[in-house]
mmCIF file of C-alpha atoms in Angstrom:
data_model
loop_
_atom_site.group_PDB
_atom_site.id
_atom_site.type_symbol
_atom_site.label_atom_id
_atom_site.label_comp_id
_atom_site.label_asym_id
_atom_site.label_seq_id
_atom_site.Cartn_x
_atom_site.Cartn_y
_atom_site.Cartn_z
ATOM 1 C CA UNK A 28 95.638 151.950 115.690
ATOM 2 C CA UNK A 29 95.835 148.273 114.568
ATOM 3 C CA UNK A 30 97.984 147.373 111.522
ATOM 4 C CA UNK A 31 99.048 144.587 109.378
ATOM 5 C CA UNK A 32 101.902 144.726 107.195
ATOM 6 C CA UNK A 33 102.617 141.958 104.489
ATOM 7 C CA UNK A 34 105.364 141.630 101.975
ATOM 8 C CA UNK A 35 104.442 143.332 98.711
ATOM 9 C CA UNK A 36 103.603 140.774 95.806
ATOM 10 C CA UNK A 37 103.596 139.243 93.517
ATOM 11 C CA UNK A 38 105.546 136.262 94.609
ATOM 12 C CA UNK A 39 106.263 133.705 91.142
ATOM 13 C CA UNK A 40 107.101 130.506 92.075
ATOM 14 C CA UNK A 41 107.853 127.048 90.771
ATOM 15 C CA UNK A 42 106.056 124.130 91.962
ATOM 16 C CA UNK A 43 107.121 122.407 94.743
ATOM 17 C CA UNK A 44 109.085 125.462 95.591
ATOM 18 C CA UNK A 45 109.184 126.777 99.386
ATOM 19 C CA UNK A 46 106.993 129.559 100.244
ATOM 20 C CA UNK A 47 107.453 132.407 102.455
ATOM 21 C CA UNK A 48 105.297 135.361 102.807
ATOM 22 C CA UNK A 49 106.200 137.719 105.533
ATOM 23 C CA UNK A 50 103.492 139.347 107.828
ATOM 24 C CA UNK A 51 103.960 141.682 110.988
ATOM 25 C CA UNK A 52 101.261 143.583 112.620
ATOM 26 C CA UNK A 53 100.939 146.399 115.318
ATOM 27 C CA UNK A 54 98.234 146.167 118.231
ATOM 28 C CA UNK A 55 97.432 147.271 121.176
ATOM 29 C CA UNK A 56 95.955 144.293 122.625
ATOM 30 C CA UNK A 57 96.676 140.675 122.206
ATOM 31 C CA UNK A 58 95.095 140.128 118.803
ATOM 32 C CA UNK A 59 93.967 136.847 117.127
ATOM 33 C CA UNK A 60 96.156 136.467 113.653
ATOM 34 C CA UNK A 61 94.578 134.829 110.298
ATOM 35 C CA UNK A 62 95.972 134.084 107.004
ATOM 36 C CA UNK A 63 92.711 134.605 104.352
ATOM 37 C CA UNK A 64 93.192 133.157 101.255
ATOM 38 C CA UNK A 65 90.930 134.452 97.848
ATOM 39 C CA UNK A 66 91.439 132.491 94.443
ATOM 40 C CA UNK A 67 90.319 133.952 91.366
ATOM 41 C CA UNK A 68 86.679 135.416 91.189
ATOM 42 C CA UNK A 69 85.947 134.285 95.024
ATOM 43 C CA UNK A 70 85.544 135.806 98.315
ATOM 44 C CA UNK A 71 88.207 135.305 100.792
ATOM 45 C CA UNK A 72 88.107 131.749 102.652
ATOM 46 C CA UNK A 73 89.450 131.433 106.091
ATOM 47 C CA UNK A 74 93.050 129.391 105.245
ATOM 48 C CA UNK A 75 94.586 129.301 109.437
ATOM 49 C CA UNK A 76 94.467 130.865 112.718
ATOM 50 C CA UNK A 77 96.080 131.335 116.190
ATOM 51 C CA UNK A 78 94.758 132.895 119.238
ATOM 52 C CA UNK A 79 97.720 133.383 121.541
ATOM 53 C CA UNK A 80 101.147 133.752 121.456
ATOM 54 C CA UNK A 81 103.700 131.023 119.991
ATOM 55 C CA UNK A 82 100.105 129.079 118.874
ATOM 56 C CA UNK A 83 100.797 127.569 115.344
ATOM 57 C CA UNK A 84 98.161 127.614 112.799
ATOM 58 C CA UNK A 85 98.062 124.911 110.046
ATOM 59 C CA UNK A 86 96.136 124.005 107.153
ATOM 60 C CA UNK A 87 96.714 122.285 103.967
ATOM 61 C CA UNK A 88 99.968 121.907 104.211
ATOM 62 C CA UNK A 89 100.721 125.601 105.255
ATOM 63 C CA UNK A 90 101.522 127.013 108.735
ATOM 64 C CA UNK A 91 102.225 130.138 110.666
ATOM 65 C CA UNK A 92 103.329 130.727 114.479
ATOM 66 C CA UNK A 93 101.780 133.624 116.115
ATOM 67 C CA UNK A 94 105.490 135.529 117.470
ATOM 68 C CA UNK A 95 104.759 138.185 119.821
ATOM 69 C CA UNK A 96 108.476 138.766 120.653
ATOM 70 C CA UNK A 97 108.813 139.810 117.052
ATOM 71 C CA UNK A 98 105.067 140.719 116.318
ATOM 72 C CA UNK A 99 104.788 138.675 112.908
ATOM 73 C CA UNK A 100 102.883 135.814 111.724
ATOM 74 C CA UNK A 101 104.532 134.884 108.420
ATOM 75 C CA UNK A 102 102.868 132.223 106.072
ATOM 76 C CA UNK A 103 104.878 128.897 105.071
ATOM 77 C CA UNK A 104 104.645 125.734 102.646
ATOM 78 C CA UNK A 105 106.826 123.355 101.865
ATOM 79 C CA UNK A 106 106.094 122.476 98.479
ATOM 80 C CA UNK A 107 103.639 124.795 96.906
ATOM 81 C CA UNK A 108 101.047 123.256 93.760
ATOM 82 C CA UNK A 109 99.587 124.967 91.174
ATOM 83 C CA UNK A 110 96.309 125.458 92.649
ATOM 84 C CA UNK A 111 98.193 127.339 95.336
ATOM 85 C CA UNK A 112 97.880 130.358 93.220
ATOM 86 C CA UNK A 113 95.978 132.869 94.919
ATOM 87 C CA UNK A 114 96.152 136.095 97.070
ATOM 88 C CA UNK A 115 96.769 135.819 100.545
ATOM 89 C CA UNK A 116 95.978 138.156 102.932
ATOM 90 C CA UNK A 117 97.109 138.742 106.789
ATOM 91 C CA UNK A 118 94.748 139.591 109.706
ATOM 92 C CA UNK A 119 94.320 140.371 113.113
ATOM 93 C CA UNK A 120 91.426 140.934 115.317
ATOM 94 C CA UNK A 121 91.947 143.076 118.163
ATOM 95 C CA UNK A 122 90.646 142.330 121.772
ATOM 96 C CA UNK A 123 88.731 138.995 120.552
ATOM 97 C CA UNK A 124 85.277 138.441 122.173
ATOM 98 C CA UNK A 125 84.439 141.999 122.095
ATOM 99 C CA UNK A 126 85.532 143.835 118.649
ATOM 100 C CA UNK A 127 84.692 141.873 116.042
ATOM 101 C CA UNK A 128 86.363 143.958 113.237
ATOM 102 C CA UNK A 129 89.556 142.968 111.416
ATOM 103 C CA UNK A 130 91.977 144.599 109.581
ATOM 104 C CA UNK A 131 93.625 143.052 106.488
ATOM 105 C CA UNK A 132 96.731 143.318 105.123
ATOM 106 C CA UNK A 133 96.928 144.478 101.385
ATOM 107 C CA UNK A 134 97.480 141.131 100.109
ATOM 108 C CA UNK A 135 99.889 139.011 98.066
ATOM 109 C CA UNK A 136 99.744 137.730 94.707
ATOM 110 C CA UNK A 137 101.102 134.027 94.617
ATOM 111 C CA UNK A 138 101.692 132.411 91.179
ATOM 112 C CA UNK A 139 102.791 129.271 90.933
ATOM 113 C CA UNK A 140 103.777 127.869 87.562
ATOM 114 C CA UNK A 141 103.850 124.074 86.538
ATOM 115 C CA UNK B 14 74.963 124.427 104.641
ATOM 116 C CA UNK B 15 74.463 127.391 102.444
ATOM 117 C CA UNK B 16 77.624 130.160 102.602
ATOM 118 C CA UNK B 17 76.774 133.380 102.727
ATOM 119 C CA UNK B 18 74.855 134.413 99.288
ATOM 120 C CA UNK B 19 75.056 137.549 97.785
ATOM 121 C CA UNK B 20 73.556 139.297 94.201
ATOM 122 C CA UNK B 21 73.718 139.884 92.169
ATOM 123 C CA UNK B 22 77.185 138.806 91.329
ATOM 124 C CA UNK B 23 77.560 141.470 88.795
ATOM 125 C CA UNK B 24 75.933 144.590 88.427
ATOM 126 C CA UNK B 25 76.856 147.073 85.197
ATOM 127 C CA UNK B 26 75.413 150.441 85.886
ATOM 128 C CA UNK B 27 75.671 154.227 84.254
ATOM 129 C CA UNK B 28 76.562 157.266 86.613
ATOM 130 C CA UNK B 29 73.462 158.567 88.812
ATOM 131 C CA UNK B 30 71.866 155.615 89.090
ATOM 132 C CA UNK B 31 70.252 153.820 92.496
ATOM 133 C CA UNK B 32 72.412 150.518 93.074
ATOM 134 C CA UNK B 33 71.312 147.650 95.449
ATOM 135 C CA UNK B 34 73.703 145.377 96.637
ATOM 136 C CA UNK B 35 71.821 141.881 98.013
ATOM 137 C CA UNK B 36 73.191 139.639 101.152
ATOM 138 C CA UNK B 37 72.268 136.634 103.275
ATOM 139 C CA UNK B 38 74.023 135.634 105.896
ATOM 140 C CA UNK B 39 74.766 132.346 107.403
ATOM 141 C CA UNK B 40 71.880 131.220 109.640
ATOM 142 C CA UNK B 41 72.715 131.599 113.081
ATOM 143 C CA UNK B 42 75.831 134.323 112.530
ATOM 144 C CA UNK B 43 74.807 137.607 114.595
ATOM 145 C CA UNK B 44 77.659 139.450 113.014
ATOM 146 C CA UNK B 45 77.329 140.460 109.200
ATOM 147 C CA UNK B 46 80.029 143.075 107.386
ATOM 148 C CA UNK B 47 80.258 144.987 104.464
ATOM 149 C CA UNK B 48 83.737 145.272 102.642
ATOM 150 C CA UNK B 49 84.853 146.920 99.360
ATOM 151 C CA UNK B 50 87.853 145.601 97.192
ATOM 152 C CA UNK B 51 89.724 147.897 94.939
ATOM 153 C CA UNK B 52 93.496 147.334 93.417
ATOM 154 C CA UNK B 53 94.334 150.829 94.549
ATOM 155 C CA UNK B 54 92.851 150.887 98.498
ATOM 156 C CA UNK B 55 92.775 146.937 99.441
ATOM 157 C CA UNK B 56 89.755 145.859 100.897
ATOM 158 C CA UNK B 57 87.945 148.169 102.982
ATOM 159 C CA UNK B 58 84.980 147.932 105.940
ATOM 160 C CA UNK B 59 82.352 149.683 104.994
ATOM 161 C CA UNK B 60 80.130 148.864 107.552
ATOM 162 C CA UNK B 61 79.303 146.272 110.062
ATOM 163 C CA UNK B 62 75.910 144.948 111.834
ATOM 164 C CA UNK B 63 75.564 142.856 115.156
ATOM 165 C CA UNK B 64 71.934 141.378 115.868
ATOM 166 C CA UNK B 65 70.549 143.605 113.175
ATOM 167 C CA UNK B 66 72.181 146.809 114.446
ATOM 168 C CA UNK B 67 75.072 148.781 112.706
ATOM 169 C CA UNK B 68 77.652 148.991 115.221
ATOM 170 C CA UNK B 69 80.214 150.720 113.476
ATOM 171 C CA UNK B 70 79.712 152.471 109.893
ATOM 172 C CA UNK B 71 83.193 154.825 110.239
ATOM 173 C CA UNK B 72 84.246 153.104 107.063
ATOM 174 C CA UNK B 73 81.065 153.946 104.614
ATOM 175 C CA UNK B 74 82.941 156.637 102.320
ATOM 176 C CA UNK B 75 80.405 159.282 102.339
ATOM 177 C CA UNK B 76 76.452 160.355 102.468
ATOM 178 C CA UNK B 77 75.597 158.211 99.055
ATOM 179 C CA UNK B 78 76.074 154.663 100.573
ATOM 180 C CA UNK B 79 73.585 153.348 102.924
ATOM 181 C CA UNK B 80 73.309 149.617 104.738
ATOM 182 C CA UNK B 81 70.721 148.143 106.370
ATOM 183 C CA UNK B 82 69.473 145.312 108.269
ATOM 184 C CA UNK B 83 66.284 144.345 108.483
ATOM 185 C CA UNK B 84 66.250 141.067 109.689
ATOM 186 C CA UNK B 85 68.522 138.314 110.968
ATOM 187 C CA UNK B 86 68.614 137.026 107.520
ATOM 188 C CA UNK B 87 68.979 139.701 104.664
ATOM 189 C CA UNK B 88 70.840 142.963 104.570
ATOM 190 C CA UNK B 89 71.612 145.577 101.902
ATOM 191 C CA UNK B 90 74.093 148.039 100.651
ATOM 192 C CA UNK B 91 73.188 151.223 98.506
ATOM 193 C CA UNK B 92 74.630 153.404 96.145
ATOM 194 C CA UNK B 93 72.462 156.470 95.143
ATOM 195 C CA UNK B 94 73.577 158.333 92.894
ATOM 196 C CA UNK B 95 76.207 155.879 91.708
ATOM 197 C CA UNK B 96 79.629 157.094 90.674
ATOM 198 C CA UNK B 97 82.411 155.507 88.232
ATOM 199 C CA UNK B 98 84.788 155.213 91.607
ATOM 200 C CA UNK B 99 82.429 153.545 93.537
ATOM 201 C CA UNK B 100 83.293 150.591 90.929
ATOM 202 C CA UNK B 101 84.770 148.002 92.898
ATOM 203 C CA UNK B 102 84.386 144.026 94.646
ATOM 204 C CA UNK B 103 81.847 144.390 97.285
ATOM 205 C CA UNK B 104 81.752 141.724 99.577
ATOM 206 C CA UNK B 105 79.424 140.460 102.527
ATOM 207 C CA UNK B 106 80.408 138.320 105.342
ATOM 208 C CA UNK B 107 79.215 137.296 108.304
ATOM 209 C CA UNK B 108 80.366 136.104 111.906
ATOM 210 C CA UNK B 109 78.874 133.505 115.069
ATOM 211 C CA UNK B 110 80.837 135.816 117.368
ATOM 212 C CA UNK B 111 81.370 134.337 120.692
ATOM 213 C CA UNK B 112 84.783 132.617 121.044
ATOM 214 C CA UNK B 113 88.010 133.490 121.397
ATOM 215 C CA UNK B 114 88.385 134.242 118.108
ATOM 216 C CA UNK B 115 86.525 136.151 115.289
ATOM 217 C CA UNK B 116 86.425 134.232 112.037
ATOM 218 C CA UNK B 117 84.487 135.855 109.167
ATOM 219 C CA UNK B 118 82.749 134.051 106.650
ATOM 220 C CA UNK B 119 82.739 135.707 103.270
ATOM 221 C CA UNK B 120 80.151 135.676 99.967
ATOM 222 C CA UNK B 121 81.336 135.520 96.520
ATOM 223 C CA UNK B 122 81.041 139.296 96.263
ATOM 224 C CA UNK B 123 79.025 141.639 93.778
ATOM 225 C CA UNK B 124 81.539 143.384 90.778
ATOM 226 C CA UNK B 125 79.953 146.962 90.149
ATOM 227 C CA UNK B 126 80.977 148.579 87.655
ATOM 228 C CA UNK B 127 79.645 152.220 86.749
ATOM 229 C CA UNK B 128 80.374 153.510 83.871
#
């Protein structure tokens, strides 16, 4: 079955730091890939996207390319702020247009401190 | 536009009693899902509706929780008898479907805690 793998947390940063957080997933279609992103006492919020292979997703300031040679979708910034701090979780949805479930990563804890 | 609203946002409970968990989608979404959030399990599907209809319920743990859908605007989630583990983040979200891509829009959530 589908599954989405992401890089145990938490992740402490400094601001303006460089951010990394690694996702790879398993399918057996050609999924759509999301990062979600939840800050404290919230639901999760949609944070980027990609549809197809080698599409790159980008959103305030963060990206991730959609690698189907290497099945992974990892999560970038720059120069991460304070109000960065949040969990992120990985996606997929499987066969998009007709199964409209997806399944989540476990999450990662991002802290950044001033 | 309103999100998707859910109540109540938290809901304090004792063991072996009824609980009703509250959501409206977004108008226009025919897609609406049911997730649980623990720190031990992740977040979970529960349960998930299109045009009114559960389509897939595989995730709803056992004979104690029950969705529905009664209209294109309000669903529910219930807990009867209630239970100390079901305490946990509930979350609603819902979905236009269509598209080449599935993008869910989630409430705030309902905290339940049983005690």
């Amino acid at each position: 079955g589908d599954s989405v793998t992401q890089m145990e947390g938490p992740v402490t940063l400094s601001e303006e730091a460089f951010l990394t957080i690694n996702c790879t997933y398993t399918a057996t279609g050609y999924p759509s890939l999301f990062w979600y992103v939840q800050y404290p006492g919230e639901g999760l919020q949609l944070l980027l996207k990609a549809t197809k292979a080698d599409d790159k997703g980008s959103n305030k300031g963060f990206e991730a390319t959609y690698r189907k040679e290497t099945t992974s979708f990892h999560l970038e910034k720059g120069s991460v702020q304070v109000s960065d701090s949040a969990v992120y979780f990985c996606a997929l949805s499987d066969q998009p247009g007709s199964n409209y479930k997806l399944t989540f990563g476990k999450g990662t804890l991002l802290t950044v401190n001033p | 536009d309103a999100g998707v609203i859910q109540s109540p946002r938290h809901e304090v409970t004792e063991m072996g009693q009824e609980v009703t968990l509250r959501c409206k989608p977004i108008s226009g979404h025919d897609y609406l899902f049911w997730y649980r959030q623990t720190m031990m399990r992740g977040l979970e599907l529960l349960i998930y509706f299109n045009n009114n209809v559960p389509i897939d319920d595989s995730g709803m743990p056992e004979d104690r929780f029950s969705a529905k859908m009664p209209n294109a605007s309000f669903s529910t989630l219930k807990i009867q008898p209630s239970e100390p583990r079901d305490s946990a983040v509930y979350f609603c979200a819902s979905s236009p479907g269509g598209g080449n891509y599935n993008e869910q829009f989630f409430g705030p959530g309902t905290r339940l805690t049983v005690l």
